PDB file of C-alpha atoms in Angstrom:
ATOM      1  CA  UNK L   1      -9.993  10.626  22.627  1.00 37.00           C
ATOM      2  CA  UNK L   2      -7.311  12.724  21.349  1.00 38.00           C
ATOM      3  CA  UNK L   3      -5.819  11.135  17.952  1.00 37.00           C
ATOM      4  CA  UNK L   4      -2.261  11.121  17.949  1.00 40.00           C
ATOM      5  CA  UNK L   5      -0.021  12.621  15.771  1.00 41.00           C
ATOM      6  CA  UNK L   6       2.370  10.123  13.764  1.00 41.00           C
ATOM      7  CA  UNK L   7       4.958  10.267  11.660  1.00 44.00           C
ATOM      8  CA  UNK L   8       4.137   8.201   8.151  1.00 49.00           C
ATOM      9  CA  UNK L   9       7.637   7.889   7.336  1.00 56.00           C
ATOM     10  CA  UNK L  10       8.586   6.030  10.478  1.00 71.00           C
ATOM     11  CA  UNK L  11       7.670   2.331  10.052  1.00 84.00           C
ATOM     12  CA  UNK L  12       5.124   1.847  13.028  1.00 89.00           C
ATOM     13  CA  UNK L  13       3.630  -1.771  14.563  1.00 91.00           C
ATOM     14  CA  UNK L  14      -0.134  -0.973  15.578  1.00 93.00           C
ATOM     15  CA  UNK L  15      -1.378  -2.746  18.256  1.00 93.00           C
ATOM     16  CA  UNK L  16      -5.516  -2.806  18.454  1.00 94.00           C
ATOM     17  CA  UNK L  17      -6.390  -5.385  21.472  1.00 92.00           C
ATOM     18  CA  UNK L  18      -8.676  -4.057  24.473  1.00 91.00           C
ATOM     19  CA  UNK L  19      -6.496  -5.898  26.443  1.00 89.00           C
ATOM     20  CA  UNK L  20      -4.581  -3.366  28.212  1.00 92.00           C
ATOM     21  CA  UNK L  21      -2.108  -5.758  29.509  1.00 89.00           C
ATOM     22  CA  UNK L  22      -1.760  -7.619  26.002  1.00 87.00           C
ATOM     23  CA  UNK L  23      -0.909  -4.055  24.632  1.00 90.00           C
ATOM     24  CA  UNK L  24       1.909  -3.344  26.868  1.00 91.00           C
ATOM     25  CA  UNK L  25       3.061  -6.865  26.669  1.00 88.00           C
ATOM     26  CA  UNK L  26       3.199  -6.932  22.714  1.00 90.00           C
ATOM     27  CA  UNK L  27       4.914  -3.778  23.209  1.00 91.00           C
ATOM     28  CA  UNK L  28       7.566  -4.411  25.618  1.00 91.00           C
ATOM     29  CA  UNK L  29       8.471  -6.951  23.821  1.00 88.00           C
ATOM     30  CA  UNK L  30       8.568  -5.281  20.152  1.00 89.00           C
ATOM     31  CA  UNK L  31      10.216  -2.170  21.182  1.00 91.00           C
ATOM     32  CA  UNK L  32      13.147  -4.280  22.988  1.00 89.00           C
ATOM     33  CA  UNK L  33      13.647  -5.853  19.223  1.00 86.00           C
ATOM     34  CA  UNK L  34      13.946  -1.984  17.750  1.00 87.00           C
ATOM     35  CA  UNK L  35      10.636  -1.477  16.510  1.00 89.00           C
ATOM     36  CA  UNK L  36       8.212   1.251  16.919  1.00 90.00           C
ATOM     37  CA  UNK L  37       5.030   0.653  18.327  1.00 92.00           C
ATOM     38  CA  UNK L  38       1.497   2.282  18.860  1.00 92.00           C
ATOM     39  CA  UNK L  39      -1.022   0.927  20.523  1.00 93.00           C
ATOM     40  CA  UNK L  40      -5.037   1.250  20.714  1.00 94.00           C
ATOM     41  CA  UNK L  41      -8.032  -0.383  22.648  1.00 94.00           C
ATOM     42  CA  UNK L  42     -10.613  -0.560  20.151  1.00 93.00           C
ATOM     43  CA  UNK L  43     -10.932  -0.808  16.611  1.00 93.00           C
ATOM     44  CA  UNK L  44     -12.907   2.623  16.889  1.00 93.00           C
ATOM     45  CA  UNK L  45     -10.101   4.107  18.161  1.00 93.00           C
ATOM     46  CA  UNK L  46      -7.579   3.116  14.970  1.00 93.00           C
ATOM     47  CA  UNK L  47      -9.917   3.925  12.240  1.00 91.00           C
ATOM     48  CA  UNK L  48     -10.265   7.283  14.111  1.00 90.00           C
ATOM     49  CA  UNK L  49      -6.364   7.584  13.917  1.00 89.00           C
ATOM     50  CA  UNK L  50      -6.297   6.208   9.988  1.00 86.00           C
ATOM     51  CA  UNK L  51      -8.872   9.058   9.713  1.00 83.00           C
ATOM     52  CA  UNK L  52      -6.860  11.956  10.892  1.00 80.00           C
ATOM     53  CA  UNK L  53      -4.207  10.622   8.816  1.00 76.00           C
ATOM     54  CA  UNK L  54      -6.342  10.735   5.640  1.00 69.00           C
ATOM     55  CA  UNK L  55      -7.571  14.346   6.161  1.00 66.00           C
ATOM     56  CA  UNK L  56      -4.059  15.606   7.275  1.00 57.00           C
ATOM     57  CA  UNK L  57      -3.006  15.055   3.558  1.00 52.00           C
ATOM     58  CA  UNK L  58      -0.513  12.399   5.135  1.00 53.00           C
ATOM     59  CA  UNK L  59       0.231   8.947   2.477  1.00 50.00           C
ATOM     60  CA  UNK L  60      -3.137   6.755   3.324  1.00 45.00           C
ATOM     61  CA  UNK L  61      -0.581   3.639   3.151  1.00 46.00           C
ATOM     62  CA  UNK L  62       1.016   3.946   6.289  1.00 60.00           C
ATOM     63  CA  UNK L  63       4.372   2.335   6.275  1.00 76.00           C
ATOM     64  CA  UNK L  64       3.589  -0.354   8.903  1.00 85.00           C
ATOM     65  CA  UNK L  65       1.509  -3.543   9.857  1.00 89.00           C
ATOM     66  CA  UNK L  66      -1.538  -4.731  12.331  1.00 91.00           C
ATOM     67  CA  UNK L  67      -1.411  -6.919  15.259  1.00 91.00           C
ATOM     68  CA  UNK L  68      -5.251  -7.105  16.057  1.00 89.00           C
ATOM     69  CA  UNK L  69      -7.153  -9.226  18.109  1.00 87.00           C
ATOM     70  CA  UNK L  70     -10.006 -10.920  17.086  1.00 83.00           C
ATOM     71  CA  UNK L  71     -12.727 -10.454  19.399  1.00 82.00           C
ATOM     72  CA  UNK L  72     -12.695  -7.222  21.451  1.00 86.00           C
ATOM     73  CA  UNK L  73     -16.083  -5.079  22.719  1.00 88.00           C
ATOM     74  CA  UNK L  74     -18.245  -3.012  20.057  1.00 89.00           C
ATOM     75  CA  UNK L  75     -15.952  -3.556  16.185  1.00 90.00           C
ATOM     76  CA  UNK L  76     -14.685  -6.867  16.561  1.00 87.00           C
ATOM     77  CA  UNK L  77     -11.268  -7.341  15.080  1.00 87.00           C
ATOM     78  CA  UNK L  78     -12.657  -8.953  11.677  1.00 85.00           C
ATOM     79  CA  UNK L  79     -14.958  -6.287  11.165  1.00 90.00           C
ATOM     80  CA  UNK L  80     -12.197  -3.957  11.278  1.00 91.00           C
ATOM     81  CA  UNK L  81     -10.600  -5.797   8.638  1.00 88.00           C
ATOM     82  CA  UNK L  82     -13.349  -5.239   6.712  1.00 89.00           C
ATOM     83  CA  UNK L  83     -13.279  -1.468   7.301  1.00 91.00           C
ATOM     84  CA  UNK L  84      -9.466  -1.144   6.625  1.00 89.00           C
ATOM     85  CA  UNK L  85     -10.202  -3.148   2.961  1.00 86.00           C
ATOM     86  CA  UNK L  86     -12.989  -0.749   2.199  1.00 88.00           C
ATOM     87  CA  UNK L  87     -11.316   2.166   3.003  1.00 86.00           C
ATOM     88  CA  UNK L  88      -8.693   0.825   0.759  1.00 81.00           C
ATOM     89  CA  UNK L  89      -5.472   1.206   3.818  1.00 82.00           C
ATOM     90  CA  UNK L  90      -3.258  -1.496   2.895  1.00 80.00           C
ATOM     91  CA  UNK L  91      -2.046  -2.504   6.268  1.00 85.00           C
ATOM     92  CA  UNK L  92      -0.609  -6.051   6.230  1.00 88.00           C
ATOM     93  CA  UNK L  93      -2.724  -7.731   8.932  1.00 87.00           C
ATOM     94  CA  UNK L  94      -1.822 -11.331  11.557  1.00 85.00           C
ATOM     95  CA  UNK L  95      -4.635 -11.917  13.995  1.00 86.00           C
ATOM     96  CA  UNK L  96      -4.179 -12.806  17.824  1.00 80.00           C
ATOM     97  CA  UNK L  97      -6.600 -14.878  19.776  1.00 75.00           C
ATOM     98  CA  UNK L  98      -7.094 -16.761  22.815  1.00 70.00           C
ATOM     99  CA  UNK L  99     -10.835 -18.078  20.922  1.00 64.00           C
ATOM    100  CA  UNK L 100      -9.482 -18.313  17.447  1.00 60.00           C
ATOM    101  CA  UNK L 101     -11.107 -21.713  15.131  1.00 60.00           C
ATOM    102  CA  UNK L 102     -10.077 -22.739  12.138  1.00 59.00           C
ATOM    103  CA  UNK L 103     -12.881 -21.469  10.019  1.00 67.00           C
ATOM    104  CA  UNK L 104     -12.390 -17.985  11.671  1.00 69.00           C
ATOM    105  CA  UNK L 105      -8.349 -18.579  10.756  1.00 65.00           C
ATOM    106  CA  UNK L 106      -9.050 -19.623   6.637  1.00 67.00           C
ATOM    107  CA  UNK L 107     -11.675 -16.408   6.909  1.00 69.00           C
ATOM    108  CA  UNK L 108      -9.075 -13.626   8.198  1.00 70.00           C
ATOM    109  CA  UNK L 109      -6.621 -15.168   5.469  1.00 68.00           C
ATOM    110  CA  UNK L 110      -8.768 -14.903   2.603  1.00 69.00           C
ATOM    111  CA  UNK L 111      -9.013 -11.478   3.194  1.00 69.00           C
ATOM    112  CA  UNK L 112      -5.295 -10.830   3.182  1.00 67.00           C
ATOM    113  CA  UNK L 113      -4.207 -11.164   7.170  1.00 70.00           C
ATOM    114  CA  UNK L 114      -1.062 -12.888   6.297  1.00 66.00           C
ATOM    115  CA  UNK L 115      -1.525 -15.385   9.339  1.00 72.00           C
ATOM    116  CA  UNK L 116      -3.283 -15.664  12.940  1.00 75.00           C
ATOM    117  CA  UNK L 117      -1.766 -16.794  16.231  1.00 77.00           C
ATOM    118  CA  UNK L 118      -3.447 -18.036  19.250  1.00 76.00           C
ATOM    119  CA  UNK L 119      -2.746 -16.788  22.668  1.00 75.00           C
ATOM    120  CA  UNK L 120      -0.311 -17.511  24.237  1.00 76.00           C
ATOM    121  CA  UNK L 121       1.485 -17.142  21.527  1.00 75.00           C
ATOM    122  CA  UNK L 122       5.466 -17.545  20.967  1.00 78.00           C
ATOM    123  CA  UNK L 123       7.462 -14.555  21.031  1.00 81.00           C
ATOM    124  CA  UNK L 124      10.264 -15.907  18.304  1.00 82.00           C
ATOM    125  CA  UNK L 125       7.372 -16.720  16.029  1.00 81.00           C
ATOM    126  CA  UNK L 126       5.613 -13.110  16.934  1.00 83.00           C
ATOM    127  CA  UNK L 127       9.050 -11.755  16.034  1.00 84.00           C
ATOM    128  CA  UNK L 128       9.926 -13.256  12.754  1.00 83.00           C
ATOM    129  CA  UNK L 129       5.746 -12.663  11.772  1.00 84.00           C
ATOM    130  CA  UNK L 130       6.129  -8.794  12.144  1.00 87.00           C
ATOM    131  CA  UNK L 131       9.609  -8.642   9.831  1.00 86.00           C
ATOM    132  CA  UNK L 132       7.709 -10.403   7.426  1.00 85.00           C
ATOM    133  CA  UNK L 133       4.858  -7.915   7.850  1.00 85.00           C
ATOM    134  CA  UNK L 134       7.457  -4.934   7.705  1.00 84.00           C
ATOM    135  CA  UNK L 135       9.054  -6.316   4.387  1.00 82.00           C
ATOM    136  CA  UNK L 136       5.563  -6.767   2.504  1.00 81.00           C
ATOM    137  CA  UNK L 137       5.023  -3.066   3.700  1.00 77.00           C
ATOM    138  CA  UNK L 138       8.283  -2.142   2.301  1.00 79.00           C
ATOM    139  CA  UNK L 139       7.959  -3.497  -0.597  1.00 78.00           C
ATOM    140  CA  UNK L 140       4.088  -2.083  -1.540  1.00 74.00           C
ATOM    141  CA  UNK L 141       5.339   1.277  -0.407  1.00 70.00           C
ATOM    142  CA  UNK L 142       8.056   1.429  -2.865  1.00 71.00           C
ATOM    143  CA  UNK L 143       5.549   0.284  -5.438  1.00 72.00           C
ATOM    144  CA  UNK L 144       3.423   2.982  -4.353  1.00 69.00           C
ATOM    145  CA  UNK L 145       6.101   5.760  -4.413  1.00 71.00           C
ATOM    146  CA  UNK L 146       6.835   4.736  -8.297  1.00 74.00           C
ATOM    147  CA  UNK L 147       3.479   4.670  -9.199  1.00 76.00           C
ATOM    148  CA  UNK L 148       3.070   8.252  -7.820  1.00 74.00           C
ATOM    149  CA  UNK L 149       6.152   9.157  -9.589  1.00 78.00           C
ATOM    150  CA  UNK L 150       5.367   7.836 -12.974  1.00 79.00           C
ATOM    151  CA  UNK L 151       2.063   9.133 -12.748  1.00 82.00           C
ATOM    152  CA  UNK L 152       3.750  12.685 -12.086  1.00 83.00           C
ATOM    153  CA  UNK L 153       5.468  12.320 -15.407  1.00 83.00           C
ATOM    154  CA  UNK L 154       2.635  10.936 -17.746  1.00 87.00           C
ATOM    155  CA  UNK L 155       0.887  14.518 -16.495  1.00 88.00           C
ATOM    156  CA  UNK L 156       4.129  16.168 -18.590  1.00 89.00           C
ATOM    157  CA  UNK L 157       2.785  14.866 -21.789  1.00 91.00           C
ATOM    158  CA  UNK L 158       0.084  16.358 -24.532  1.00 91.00           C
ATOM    159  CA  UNK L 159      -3.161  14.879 -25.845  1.00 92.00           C
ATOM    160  CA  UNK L 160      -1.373  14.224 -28.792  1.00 93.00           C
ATOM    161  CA  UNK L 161       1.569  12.909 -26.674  1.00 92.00           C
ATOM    162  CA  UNK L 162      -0.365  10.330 -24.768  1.00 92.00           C
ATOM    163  CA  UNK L 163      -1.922   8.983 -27.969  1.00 92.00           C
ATOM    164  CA  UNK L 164       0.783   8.062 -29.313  1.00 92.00           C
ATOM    165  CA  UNK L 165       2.006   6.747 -26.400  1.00 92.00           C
ATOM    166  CA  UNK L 166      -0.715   4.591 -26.221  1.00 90.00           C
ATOM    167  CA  UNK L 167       0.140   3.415 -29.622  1.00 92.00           C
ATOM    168  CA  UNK L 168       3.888   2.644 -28.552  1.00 91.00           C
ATOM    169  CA  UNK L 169       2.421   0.395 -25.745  1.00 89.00           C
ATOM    170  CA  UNK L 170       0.398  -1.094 -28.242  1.00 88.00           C
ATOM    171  CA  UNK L 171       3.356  -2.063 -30.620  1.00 88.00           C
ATOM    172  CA  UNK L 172       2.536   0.135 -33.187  1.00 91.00           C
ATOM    173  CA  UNK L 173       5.450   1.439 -35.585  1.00 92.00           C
ATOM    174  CA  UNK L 174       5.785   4.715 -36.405  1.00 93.00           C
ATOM    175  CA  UNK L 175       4.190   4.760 -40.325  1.00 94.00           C
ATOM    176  CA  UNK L 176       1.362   2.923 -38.155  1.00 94.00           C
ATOM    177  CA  UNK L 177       0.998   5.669 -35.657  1.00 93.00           C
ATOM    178  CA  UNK L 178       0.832   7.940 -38.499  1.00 94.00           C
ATOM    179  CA  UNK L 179      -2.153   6.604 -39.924  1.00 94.00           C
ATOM    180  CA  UNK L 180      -3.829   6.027 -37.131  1.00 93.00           C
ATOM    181  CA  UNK L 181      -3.402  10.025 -36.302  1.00 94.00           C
ATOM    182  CA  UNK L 182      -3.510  11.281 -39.912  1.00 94.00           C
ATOM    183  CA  UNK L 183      -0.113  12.763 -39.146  1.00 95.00           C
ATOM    184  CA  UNK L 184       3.625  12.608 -40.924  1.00 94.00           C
ATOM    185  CA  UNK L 185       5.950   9.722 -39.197  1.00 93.00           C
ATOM    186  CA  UNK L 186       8.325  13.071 -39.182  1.00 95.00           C
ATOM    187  CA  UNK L 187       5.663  14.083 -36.721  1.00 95.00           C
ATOM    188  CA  UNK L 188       5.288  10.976 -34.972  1.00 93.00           C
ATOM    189  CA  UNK L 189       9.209  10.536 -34.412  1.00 93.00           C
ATOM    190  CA  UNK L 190       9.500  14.332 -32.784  1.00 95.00           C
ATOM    191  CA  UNK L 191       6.303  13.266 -30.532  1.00 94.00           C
ATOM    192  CA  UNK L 192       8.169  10.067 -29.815  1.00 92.00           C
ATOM    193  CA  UNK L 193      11.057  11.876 -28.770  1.00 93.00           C
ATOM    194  CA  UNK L 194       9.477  14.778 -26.814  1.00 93.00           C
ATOM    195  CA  UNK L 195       7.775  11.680 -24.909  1.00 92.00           C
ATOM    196  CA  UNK L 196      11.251  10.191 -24.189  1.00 90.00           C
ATOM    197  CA  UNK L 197      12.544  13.331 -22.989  1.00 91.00           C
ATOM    198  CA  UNK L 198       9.779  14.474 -20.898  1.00 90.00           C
ATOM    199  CA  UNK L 199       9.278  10.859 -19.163  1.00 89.00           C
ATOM    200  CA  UNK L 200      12.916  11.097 -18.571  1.00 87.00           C
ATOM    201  CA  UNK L 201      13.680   7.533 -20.074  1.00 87.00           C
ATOM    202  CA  UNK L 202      16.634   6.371 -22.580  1.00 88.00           C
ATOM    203  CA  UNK L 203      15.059   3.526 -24.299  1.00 87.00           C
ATOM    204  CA  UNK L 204      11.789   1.994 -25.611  1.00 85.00           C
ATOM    205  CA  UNK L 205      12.046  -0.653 -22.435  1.00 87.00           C
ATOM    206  CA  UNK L 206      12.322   1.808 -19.979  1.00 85.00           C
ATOM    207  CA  UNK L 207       9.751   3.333 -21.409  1.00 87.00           C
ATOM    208  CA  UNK L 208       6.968   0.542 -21.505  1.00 86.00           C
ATOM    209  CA  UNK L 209       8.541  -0.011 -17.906  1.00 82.00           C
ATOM    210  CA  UNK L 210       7.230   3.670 -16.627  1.00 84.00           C
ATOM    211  CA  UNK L 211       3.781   3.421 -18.764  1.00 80.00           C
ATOM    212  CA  UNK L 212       2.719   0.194 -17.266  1.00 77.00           C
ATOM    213  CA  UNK L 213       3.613   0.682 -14.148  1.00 70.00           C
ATOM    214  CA  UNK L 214       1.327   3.567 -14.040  1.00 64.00           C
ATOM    215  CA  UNK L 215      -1.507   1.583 -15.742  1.00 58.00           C
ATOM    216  CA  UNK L 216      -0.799  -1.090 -12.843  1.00 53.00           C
ATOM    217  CA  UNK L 217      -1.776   1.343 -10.182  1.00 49.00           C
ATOM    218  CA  UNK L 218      -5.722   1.408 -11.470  1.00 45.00           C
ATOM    219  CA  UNK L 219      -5.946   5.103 -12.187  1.00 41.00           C
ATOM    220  CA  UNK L 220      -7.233   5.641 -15.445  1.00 38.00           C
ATOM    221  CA  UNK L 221      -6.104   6.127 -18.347  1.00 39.00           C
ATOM    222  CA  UNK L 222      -5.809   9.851 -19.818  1.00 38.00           C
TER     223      UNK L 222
END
């Protein structure tokens, strides 16, 4: 199968369900409320696509959300679940199922799917579901694009720089800073203000705002 090509910028509904006519339904009816859709007939066939999207450099947190069904031939829906939270692509996630239980329903949501609806299942509902979907992949893409932003400028600063940004964070004053560095305060103020310059920030707020955020993300510290 040839992978297609995709825009990550676009916001995209994925459709995996090896029901052919499910897939055109869902999309009929999605694409007649203004959305963009793609659809697929296995779970194979979407991790193949998040795969292409990974090695052509593209953001790995596509701007989007996953209808998936839960039982469909060879990678059953909840095993691709599994596979999406391993390869760490933070799609939000709602089930469909004509064989869905409630144990299989508190399983998917423990995970993260964000709910699961039984065939047939009602359009309105399906509709309001996928906005919600959209704005939780809104709002962790934003996230994302700061993190990668802040993260840009922390790169700006020294050795020297970053421990004494650490010691900011920290609440450290300045005469503190100095002994914990064996360096003048006269030193630690033109550090402190090379920092504020470089992270392109007015105040000490701001600046605790950018550092955490960064330490938020999970990459490690410098």
């Amino acid at each position: 199968m040839t992978t297609p090509n995709i825009n990550t910028d676009q916001e995209t509904v994925f459709v995996v369900d090896d029901d052919e006519a499910v897939r055109d339904s869902l999309r009929w009816l999605l694409e007649a409320n203004g959305y963009h859709v793609r659809g697929f007939g296995s779970a194979d066939d979407f991790l193949r696509f998040c795969a292409d999207v990974t090695q052509s450099n593209r953001p790995s947190n596509l701007v989007g959300c996953l209808i998936l069904d839960v039982r469909m031939p060879g990678m059953s829906g909840l095993e691709l679940q599994d596979a999406l939270i391993e390869q760490n692509i933070n799609l939000p996630i709602i089930f469909v199922t004509g064989h869905g239980d409630v144990p299989m329903a508190v399983e998917t949501m423990k995970k993260g799917a964000m709910d699961f609806i039984e065939k047939p299942f009602d359009e309105a509902e399906l509709r309001l579901q996928v906005e919600k979907m959209l704005s939780k992949a809104r709002q962790e893409a934003s996230s994302h694009r700061e993190q990668q932003a802040a993260e840009e400028l922390l790169r700006k600063l020294t050795s020297r720089e970053h421990q004494v940004l650490e010691r900011i964070i920290a609440g450290r004053l300045n005469k503190q800073i100095a002994d914990d560095l064996g360096i003048s305060i006269k030193t630690v103020e033109a550090h402190r203000a090379n920092i504020m310059e470089k992270l392109n920030v007015n105040t000490v707020a701001d600046l605790l705002r950018l550092a955490l955020s960064k330490r938020s993300s999970g990459s490690p510290r410098p």
